[in-house]
Tab-separated table of C-alpha atoms and ligand atoms in Angstrom:
chain	number	residue	atom	x	y	z
A	20	MET	CA	0.092	0.063	-0.013
A	21	ILE	CA	1.270	3.512	-0.792
A	22	ASN	CA	2.505	5.277	2.329
A	23	SER	CA	-0.691	6.966	3.271
A	24	SER	CA	-2.003	8.560	6.466
A	25	LYS	CA	-5.465	9.746	7.526
A	26	ASP	CA	-4.359	13.191	6.783
A	27	ASN	CA	-3.876	12.700	3.015
A	28	PRO	CA	-6.774	13.949	0.711
A	29	ILE	CA	-9.254	11.922	-1.001
A	30	GLY	CA	-8.705	11.956	-5.043
A	31	ILE	CA	-11.583	11.850	-7.141
A	32	PHE	CA	-11.571	11.985	-11.045
A	33	ASP	CA	-14.132	12.116	-13.917
A	34	SER	CA	-13.991	12.617	-17.668
A	35	GLY	CA	-15.282	16.062	-16.702
A	36	ILE	CA	-17.508	17.964	-14.271
A	37	GLY	CA	-20.107	15.230	-13.688
A	38	GLY	CA	-18.162	13.590	-10.901
A	39	THR	CA	-18.667	16.770	-8.794
A	40	SER	CA	-22.428	15.165	-8.109
A	41	ILE	CA	-20.237	12.358	-6.364
A	42	TRP	CA	-17.907	14.878	-4.747
A	43	LYS	CA	-20.945	16.578	-3.253
A	44	GLU	CA	-22.004	13.311	-1.567
A	45	ILE	CA	-18.668	12.605	-0.206
A	46	ASN	CA	-18.157	16.005	1.064
A	47	SER	CA	-21.412	16.032	2.900
A	48	LEU	CA	-20.760	12.431	4.451
A	49	LEU	CA	-17.227	13.088	5.088
A	50	PRO	CA	-16.902	16.816	5.978
A	51	ASN	CA	-13.419	16.396	7.685
A	52	GLU	CA	-11.741	15.134	4.616
A	53	ASP	CA	-9.585	17.151	2.320
A	54	THR	CA	-10.300	16.393	-1.328
A	55	PHE	CA	-8.538	16.907	-4.885
A	56	TYR	CA	-11.085	16.648	-7.776
A	57	LEU	CA	-9.570	16.206	-11.279
A	58	SER	CA	-11.806	17.028	-14.229
A	59	ASP	CA	-10.322	15.741	-17.625
A	60	SER	CA	-12.928	18.055	-19.536
A	61	ILE	CA	-10.617	18.473	-22.440
A	62	ASN	CA	-10.979	14.652	-23.184
A	63	ALA	CA	-14.846	14.540	-22.451
A	64	PRO	CA	-16.844	12.587	-23.281
A	65	TYR	CA	-15.027	9.396	-22.558
A	66	GLY	CA	-18.309	7.606	-23.427
A	67	GLN	CA	-17.668	7.573	-27.057
A	68	LYS	CA	-13.966	6.472	-26.780
A	69	THR	CA	-12.512	2.964	-27.241
A	70	LYS	CA	-11.767	0.836	-24.173
A	71	GLU	CA	-7.987	1.416	-24.654
A	72	GLU	CA	-8.458	5.167	-24.811
A	73	ILE	CA	-10.584	5.166	-21.581
A	74	LEU	CA	-7.890	2.965	-19.867
A	75	ASN	CA	-5.092	5.196	-20.859
A	76	LEU	CA	-6.926	8.503	-19.731
A	77	SER	CA	-7.857	6.699	-16.273
A	78	ILE	CA	-4.082	5.701	-15.927
A	79	LYS	CA	-3.121	9.343	-16.459
A	80	ASN	CA	-5.829	10.642	-13.961
A	81	THR	CA	-4.791	8.100	-11.501
A	82	GLU	CA	-1.103	9.023	-11.693
A	83	TYR	CA	-1.882	12.644	-11.208
A	84	LEU	CA	-3.844	11.984	-7.984
A	85	ILE	CA	-1.205	9.683	-6.712
A	86	GLN	CA	1.508	12.342	-7.237
A	87	LYS	CA	-0.936	14.646	-5.279
A	88	LYS	CA	-0.426	12.114	-2.446
A	89	CYS	CA	-4.086	11.048	-2.242
A	90	LYS	CA	-4.800	8.039	0.146
A	91	ILE	CA	-7.725	6.631	-2.072
A	92	ILE	CA	-9.062	7.200	-5.424
A	93	VAL	CA	-12.722	7.531	-6.356
A	94	VAL	CA	-13.338	6.844	-9.925
A	95	ALA	CA	-16.580	9.152	-10.244
A	96	CYS	CA	-17.186	8.085	-13.682
A	97	ASN	CA	-19.365	5.015	-14.667
A	98	THR	CA	-17.471	4.790	-18.113
A	99	ALA	CA	-14.032	4.792	-16.515
A	100	THR	CA	-15.055	2.376	-13.797
A	101	THR	CA	-16.650	-0.131	-16.184
A	102	ASN	CA	-13.690	-0.085	-18.476
A	103	ALA	CA	-10.640	0.494	-16.242
A	104	ILE	CA	-11.018	-0.162	-12.599
A	105	LYS	CA	-10.022	-3.925	-12.819
A	106	TYR	CA	-6.745	-2.736	-14.337
A	107	LEU	CA	-6.187	0.061	-11.912
A	108	ARG	CA	-6.895	-2.089	-8.905
A	109	LYS	CA	-4.278	-4.709	-10.206
A	110	ASN	CA	-1.634	-2.155	-11.029
A	111	TYR	CA	-1.727	0.448	-8.281
A	112	ASN	CA	-1.273	-0.098	-4.663
A	113	ILE	CA	-3.946	2.261	-3.424
A	114	PRO	CA	-7.605	1.499	-2.831
A	115	PHE	CA	-9.999	2.452	-5.587
A	116	ILE	CA	-13.811	3.039	-5.293
A	117	GLY	CA	-15.786	2.745	-8.538
A	118	ILE	CA	-19.331	3.616	-9.618
A	119	GLU	CA	-21.567	1.315	-11.443
A	120	PRO	CA	-25.043	1.934	-12.586
A	121	ALA	CA	-27.529	0.865	-9.879
A	122	ILE	CA	-29.520	-1.605	-11.991
A	123	LYS	CA	-29.443	-4.251	-9.117
A	124	PRO	CA	-31.441	-2.276	-6.476
A	125	ALA	CA	-33.967	-1.147	-9.419
A	126	SER	CA	-34.491	-4.582	-10.341
A	127	LEU	CA	-35.227	-5.700	-6.849
A	128	HIS	CA	-37.847	-2.974	-6.384
A	129	THR	CA	-39.443	-2.850	-9.768
A	130	LYS	CA	-43.201	-3.575	-9.757
A	131	THR	CA	-43.697	-3.416	-13.577
A	132	ASN	CA	-40.611	-5.733	-14.064
A	133	THR	CA	-39.244	-3.106	-16.496
A	134	ILE	CA	-36.462	-0.704	-15.774
A	135	GLY	CA	-34.608	1.736	-17.754
A	136	ILE	CA	-30.992	2.698	-17.777
A	137	LEU	CA	-29.418	5.958	-19.449
A	138	ALA	CA	-25.850	5.814	-19.581
A	139	THR	CA	-22.898	6.319	-22.087
A	140	LYS	CA	-22.127	4.003	-24.896
A	141	GLY	CA	-18.810	3.157	-23.270
A	142	THR	CA	-20.614	2.124	-20.110
A	143	LEU	CA	-23.308	0.058	-21.884
A	144	ASN	CA	-20.894	-1.916	-24.091
A	145	SER	CA	-18.552	-2.692	-21.147
A	146	GLU	CA	-17.726	-6.175	-20.093
A	147	LEU	CA	-18.504	-5.210	-16.431
A	148	PHE	CA	-21.894	-3.919	-17.304
A	149	GLU	CA	-22.545	-7.120	-19.216
A	150	LYS	CA	-21.430	-9.130	-16.240
A	151	THR	CA	-23.748	-7.207	-13.749
A	152	SER	CA	-26.582	-7.441	-16.211
A	153	SER	CA	-26.262	-11.011	-16.351
A	154	THR	CA	-26.854	-11.427	-12.595
A	155	ILE	CA	-30.272	-9.750	-12.922
A	156	SER	CA	-33.148	-12.086	-12.953
A	157	ASN	CA	-34.558	-13.037	-16.433
A	158	ASN	CA	-38.020	-11.857	-15.515
A	159	ILE	CA	-36.690	-8.262	-15.578
A	160	HIS	CA	-36.747	-6.428	-18.704
A	161	ILE	CA	-33.855	-3.880	-18.965
A	162	ILE	CA	-34.309	-1.129	-21.413
A	163	GLU	CA	-30.885	0.413	-22.233
A	164	GLN	CA	-30.541	3.875	-23.733
A	165	ILE	CA	-27.440	5.770	-24.860
A	166	GLY	CA	-27.660	9.360	-23.555
A	167	GLU	CA	-26.238	10.588	-26.693
A	168	GLY	CA	-25.356	14.234	-26.704
A	169	LEU	CA	-26.038	14.901	-23.069
A	170	VAL	CA	-22.485	14.884	-21.598
A	171	GLU	CA	-21.353	17.437	-24.321
A	172	LEU	CA	-24.149	19.876	-23.451
A	173	ILE	CA	-23.653	19.485	-19.696
A	174	GLU	CA	-20.071	20.156	-20.118
A	175	ALA	CA	-20.889	23.262	-22.146
A	176	GLY	CA	-22.986	24.392	-19.016
A	177	GLN	CA	-26.277	23.919	-20.945
A	178	ILE	CA	-27.912	22.021	-18.172
A	179	GLU	CA	-31.452	23.531	-18.525
A	180	SER	CA	-31.234	24.338	-22.331
A	181	GLU	CA	-34.115	23.488	-24.759
A	182	GLU	CA	-31.606	21.124	-26.726
A	183	ILE	CA	-31.015	18.983	-23.719
A	184	LYS	CA	-34.739	18.789	-22.884
A	185	PHE	CA	-35.331	17.707	-26.547
A	186	LEU	CA	-32.735	15.142	-26.251
A	187	LEU	CA	-33.963	13.779	-22.920
A	188	ASN	CA	-37.507	13.523	-24.211
A	189	LYS	CA	-36.239	11.530	-27.215
A	190	HIS	CA	-34.283	9.076	-24.976
A	191	LEU	CA	-36.860	8.771	-22.428
A	192	GLN	CA	-40.075	8.509	-24.137
A	193	PRO	CA	-39.517	4.969	-25.446
A	194	MET	CA	-38.818	3.903	-21.833
A	195	ILE	CA	-42.019	5.445	-20.619
A	196	ASP	CA	-43.992	3.754	-23.400
A	197	GLN	CA	-42.513	0.401	-22.210
A	198	LYS	CA	-43.749	1.093	-18.750
A	199	ILE	CA	-40.595	1.285	-16.632
A	200	ASP	CA	-41.114	2.175	-13.076
A	201	TYR	CA	-37.327	2.738	-12.270
A	202	LEU	CA	-34.872	4.820	-14.276
A	203	VAL	CA	-31.259	4.233	-13.526
A	204	LEU	CA	-28.913	7.118	-14.020
A	205	GLY	CA	-25.779	5.385	-15.128
A	206	CYS	CA	-23.657	8.479	-15.703
A	207	THR	CA	-22.353	10.856	-12.913
A	208	HIS	CA	-23.228	13.795	-15.288
A	209	TYR	CA	-26.817	12.795	-15.275
A	210	PRO	CA	-27.853	13.801	-11.667
A	211	TYR	CA	-27.645	17.476	-12.867
A	212	LEU	CA	-30.544	16.702	-15.240
A	213	ILE	CA	-32.813	15.361	-12.519
A	214	LYS	CA	-35.164	18.458	-12.695
A	215	SER	CA	-35.712	18.148	-16.508
A	216	ILE	CA	-35.943	14.390	-16.266
A	217	LYS	CA	-38.786	14.674	-13.567
A	218	GLU	CA	-40.628	16.874	-15.864
A	219	ILE	CA	-40.703	14.309	-18.354
A	220	VAL	CA	-41.160	11.009	-16.622
A	221	GLY	CA	-43.479	12.340	-13.787
A	222	GLU	CA	-43.702	11.208	-10.338
A	223	SER	CA	-44.700	7.582	-10.821
A	224	ILE	CA	-41.097	6.680	-12.273
A	225	LYS	CA	-38.438	6.692	-9.667
A	226	ILE	CA	-34.865	7.952	-10.552
A	227	ILE	CA	-32.019	6.449	-8.831
A	228	ASP	CA	-28.359	7.005	-9.096
A	229	SER	CA	-25.407	5.598	-7.234
A	230	GLY	CA	-23.903	8.851	-5.738
A	231	GLU	CA	-24.913	8.143	-2.062
A	232	ALA	CA	-23.849	4.554	-2.161
A	233	VAL	CA	-20.501	5.586	-3.526
A	234	ALA	CA	-19.897	8.052	-0.551
A	235	LYS	CA	-20.881	5.322	1.956
A	236	GLN	CA	-18.453	2.885	0.322
A	237	THR	CA	-15.711	5.365	0.260
A	238	LYS	CA	-16.236	5.926	4.146
A	239	ASN	CA	-16.358	2.147	4.692
A	240	ILE	CA	-13.132	1.508	2.912
A	241	LEU	CA	-11.348	4.407	4.526
A	242	ALA	CA	-12.533	3.042	7.961
A	243	GLN	CA	-11.481	-0.421	7.284
A	244	GLN	CA	-8.000	0.751	6.220
A	245	GLY	CA	-7.557	3.071	9.291
A	246	LEU	CA	-7.571	6.028	6.863
A	247	LEU	CA	-10.640	7.890	8.179
A	248	LYS	CA	-10.054	11.486	9.160
A	249	LEU	CA	-12.470	12.055	11.878
A	250	LYS	CA	-11.224	15.391	12.943
A	251	SER	CA	-9.674	18.276	11.194
A	252	LEU	CA	-7.573	20.723	12.961
A	253	GLY	CA	-8.036	23.515	10.341
A	254	LEU	CA	-10.767	24.052	7.611
A	255	PRO	CA	-10.516	21.105	5.318
A	256	PHE	CA	-9.781	21.888	1.830
A	257	SER	CA	-11.448	21.112	-1.523
A	258	ILE	CA	-9.328	21.756	-4.666
A	259	PHE	CA	-10.757	21.247	-8.230
A	260	TYR	CA	-8.476	20.917	-11.133
A	261	THR	CA	-9.682	21.285	-14.741
A	262	ASN	CA	-7.849	21.297	-18.055
A	263	LYS	CA	-10.706	23.340	-19.616
A	264	ASP	CA	-12.536	26.579	-18.970
A	265	LYS	CA	-13.317	27.033	-15.075
A	266	LYS	CA	-16.501	28.742	-15.742
A	267	VAL	CA	-18.811	25.852	-15.625
A	268	LEU	CA	-17.273	24.243	-12.772
A	269	GLU	CA	-17.775	27.506	-10.907
A	270	LYS	CA	-21.294	27.760	-11.537
A	271	LEU	CA	-21.859	24.023	-10.524
A	272	LEU	CA	-20.021	24.453	-7.305
A	273	LYS	CA	-21.315	28.122	-6.435
A	274	ASP	CA	-23.116	26.731	-3.413
A	275	SER	CA	-20.479	24.408	-2.259
A	276	SER	CA	-17.608	27.002	-1.490
A	277	PRO	CA	-14.571	25.107	-2.736
A	278	THR	CA	-11.292	26.048	-1.578
A	279	SER	CA	-10.242	26.697	-5.117
A	280	ILE	CA	-10.658	25.856	-8.744
A	281	LYS	CA	-7.585	25.733	-10.807
A	282	LYS	CA	-6.915	25.541	-14.490
A	283	ILE	CA	-4.162	23.179	-15.266
A	284	ASP	CA	-2.264	21.966	-18.283
A	285	PHE	CA	-2.960	18.277	-18.309
B	309	DGL	N1	-19.472	11.035	-16.211
B	309	DGL	C1	-19.143	9.846	-16.844
B	309	DGL	C2	-19.727	8.672	-16.503
B	309	DGL	O1	-20.197	8.482	-15.262
B	309	DGL	C3	-18.590	10.005	-18.284
B	309	DGL	C4	-19.305	10.655	-19.287
B	309	DGL	C5	-18.487	10.782	-20.644
B	309	DGL	O2	-17.390	11.451	-20.512
B	309	DGL	O3	-18.857	10.364	-21.523
B	309	DGL	O4	-20.045	7.945	-17.300
């Protein structure tokens, strides 16, 4: 294990700004922890890339956070988790927390036996997603939908644009027609669309994502490894690095008071 102490920060990365939805959960559950967030926005979306490209970018992000002396790395990206976490766990001596679409809980609670999942192409086509889907009972019908175009618009800060609402309608209507009662958000960018999604799917379809579960798992693993920081002497820091324009991150984090948002060449 890399020589870590409780005082080292938690490292979090995503292809872009979507993983801040996970950072918010982690920061609220673990308020004493310092955090470094890496947004590889220049390379977003990962969802359209090959497995090899996603793997190489995930390695680069991991090494950046290791060099920042992070004690644990949260892969706050379904696409990177499903394509790279196996490799990362095998090759780096540091705990990793990943995020996968919550199809399992949805399949256990559905009454219509039909659930929908909205995720990137890279996630839906991954071996890990296929493996997880194969553990779901055959009685459950899973409707998979690639969220074509959504990540690009979110990265451009167009969260409530007409264009995004048009795309959401197009992606979600077939699922509504097939009577899903659970919609799984399989991309960390999508929680930012919940308001618009609710306007389309209504109250009877439940929306679930894995953010809270990831924060709990991060806490459990830190506790198990003796790395949980229970008290902070000063004010904990939260530093965000992005290799693209800072503006969208600043807007998303305006209520979270980050310590700083820095533009880096990466
Ligand atoms: N936020 C990411 C995910 O959870 C990746 C989106 C993308 O870059 O395509 O899948």
